[in-house]
Amino acid sequence: MRRVAIIGAGITKFGEHWEKGFRELVVEAGIKAVEDAKISGENITAGYVGTMASGKLIGQEHVGALIADYMGLNPIPITRVEGACASGSLALRQGVMAVASGMHDIVVVGGVEKMTDLGTGGVSDALGGAGDQEWELFLGATFPGLYALMAKRHMHEFGTTEEMMASVAVKNHKHGSKNPYAQFQKEITMDNVLNSKMVADPLKVFDCSPITDGAAALVLAPLEIAESYTKKPVEIAASGQASDTIALDNREKLSEISATKIAAEKAYARAGITAKDIDVAEVHDCFTIAEIMAIEDLGFFKKGEGGKASLEGKTTFGGDVVVNTSGGLKSCGHPVGATGIKQAVEITWQLRGNAGERQVKDAEIGLSHNVGGSGATAVVHVYKKG
Amino acid sequence: MRRVAIIGAGITKFGEHWEKGFRELVVEAGIKAVEDAKISGENITAGYVGTMASGKLIGQEHVGALIADYMGLNPIPITRVEGACASGSLALRQGVMAVASGMHDIVVVGGVEKMTDLGTGGVSDALGGAGDQEWELFLGATFPGLYALMAKRHMHEFGTTEEMMASVAVKNHKHGSKNPYAQFQKEITMDNVLNSKMVADPLKVFDCSPITDGAAALVLAPLEIAESYTKKPVEIAASGQASDTIALDNREKLSEISATKIAAEKAYARAGITAKDIDVAEVHDCFTIAEIMAIEDLGFFKKGEGGKASLEGKTTFGGDVVVNTSGGLKSCGHPVGATGIKQAVEITWQLRGNAGERQVKDAEIGLSHNVGGSGATAVVHVYKKG
């Protein structure tokens, strides 16, 4: 199989876009990526897009064709893939496969979600589709509720505290304050988080990622020809994906996401690295406890020590590994289908060395980690400076 | 790239399944395919599933993970792909790519839709997501309405008649009467069709495919090892996919599906055949006019002559090419995401020579043709007896 590189990256501002629709957002991100790659649309021969719940959120399925149309790319095939909040990374993975296989050379991959057209009740209902509708959501569970169960178990097993979780939010807002594309570009304090309104004990409003509109896109090419497009290609060195039970109550453990562990093992093996080699990582912090589990399950810290590591500043600039320089889902925002691609865009900028005020010095190897639902899907990509 | 073969096929009865849910249907089809391939679940390393509107129909997204869980396949990755009514064929296409690339050996692909849990209003609303919500559906268009526009134009340009369209329904019900998996296993007459209730002029109830529950699944393997599993492998010789405008009003012509033409050209070129070589075809007859356009756009008959050919019996046993031996969407039923896989299952049985009373004698080369929405996506696969 051929090696695959990112040659273009683009993103919209994440936030509440009252004057732009789904199609305007995805076209904006797509055009930025195509311009960044210095290619013409005629060079593109296929595309993949990640969107979780466009059916419920905006009444629109069939978004691959919609995007081919509005990007001016007809008749090339664009295909939607969906894996709840991991939809973006799944689109990236299919794009990597299309190039690696030799079936396509230049492939565009994107992610998009338009979430603010419904009220929060409608959005919660749509997001509930990421879990087990028959055995969780219909019975009254919500996503904050499911992650609260995991948080409680993590606290019970490892002594993780509300302060440790809050430190994740504070750190991610600090990072996000340097990101012009982030939904919330301002810092918050531990007190802000700890005194914010309770959503599902122990998770408070500031432990939760927001509802967001946004889109992100990448242009992929075989590594062997990437340098003819850019002086700074970023190689996608590995892609790992794994599944777990859709419902939490069928899991062996509530204090870990086992699909993350398996996807990471596959990705590390394929890339020939270990967790210690990662300089910069975008991980799935849909709730603060999710980032703590992620940095453990990815092998950055021992199981049970993620909370302490976060509180001690080991996941920010100057620490062991810089996590969520974009601000993460918490501060940059979480337009569900776009998140996985946004993570890859951020890592691309970091490895190119043009992440501005939030640049991780000498970053050579990056990782993105995207979770669907409460962990039934996890996708890990490893990136190397080209 | 490696050559890819079908080594197992399974399908549920299509119809109204009041006592089976989404997950029971897909597991039933999946287990049949796995048993047919004489493999164990442990041999499978990846999967793809096509589902159009599970979010709106049953409140469930993230169905790749759900299926991995209920098939007992965790932690292997299963990914959902969606392209409206072409979702099943897109899942097949991704599976072919996964095997062809060398990333995976044994891959399971499936399609499923559970449509009867909502009333017909809810189903029409969900299906509307296949078209352009902002410029068609929100303004009152329905899918029968969109295809009625195409039918009117086809009648105007080529003199196609209501009798010609009705002959498609009569033929497909005749074929479906021999298919134990079909939703409607009984013959109908021209009078039945022509006197049935008007839905959208000129399309009457019996010109329309029904609302259906069902699932279908296939097991794919590299051709080079397929014979170690089965004496009758069926090669997937080519896969073509193309896009067109999501809204009808942006098309150059209403009397053809140009994405079908482009997808077919690609598939014929890759398979090294022409339309004349096809012995048996499953084509997308969501409405009778759709089959008439399909057999023209696929090159079986000259443009404008599809209606006449249908009326003259050229698309049934003893004709030029036998179309929709399964009964098609019209008589076999149309559980949207499952249809593309069902088409492949039917062609597999035909090329193995075990299609029972509806067997096409000496069938060597088959084709499946699956359309998303009003033609914004078309997918064509070509199959050869192994």
mmCIF file of C-alpha atoms in Angstrom, chain A residues 78-80, chain B residues 48 81-84 86-95 241 370 377 379 381:
data_model
loop_
_atom_site.group_PDB
_atom_site.id
_atom_site.type_symbol
_atom_site.label_atom_id
_atom_site.label_comp_id
_atom_site.label_asym_id
_atom_site.label_seq_id
_atom_site.Cartn_x
_atom_site.Cartn_y
_atom_site.Cartn_z
ATOM 1 C CA ILE A 78 -18.345 11.735 -2.472
ATOM 2 C CA THR A 79 -19.501 9.327 0.208
ATOM 3 C CA ARG A 80 -20.796 10.040 3.692
ATOM 4 C CA TYR B 48 -19.324 -1.825 6.330
ATOM 5 C CA VAL B 81 -21.871 4.599 4.985
ATOM 6 C CA GLU B 82 -24.853 6.546 3.734
ATOM 7 C CA GLY B 83 -25.874 7.695 0.281
ATOM 8 C CA ALA B 84 -29.673 7.667 0.543
ATOM 9 C CA ALA B 86 -27.719 3.812 -2.672
ATOM 10 C CA SER B 87 -26.321 3.264 0.851
ATOM 11 C CA GLY B 88 -26.119 -0.506 0.432
ATOM 12 C CA SER B 89 -24.059 -0.356 -2.747
ATOM 13 C CA LEU B 90 -21.775 2.220 -1.155
ATOM 14 C CA ALA B 91 -21.146 -0.187 1.728
ATOM 15 C CA LEU B 92 -20.313 -2.873 -0.830
ATOM 16 C CA ARG B 93 -17.970 -0.470 -2.623
ATOM 17 C CA GLN B 94 -16.076 0.356 0.581
ATOM 18 C CA GLY B 95 -15.799 -3.337 1.354
ATOM 19 C CA GLN B 241 -19.898 5.508 -8.582
ATOM 20 C CA ASN B 370 -28.467 1.420 -7.183
ATOM 21 C CA THR B 377 -25.761 9.237 -6.534
ATOM 22 C CA VAL B 379 -23.529 3.041 -8.113
ATOM 23 C CA HIS B 381 -21.275 -3.092 -9.852
#
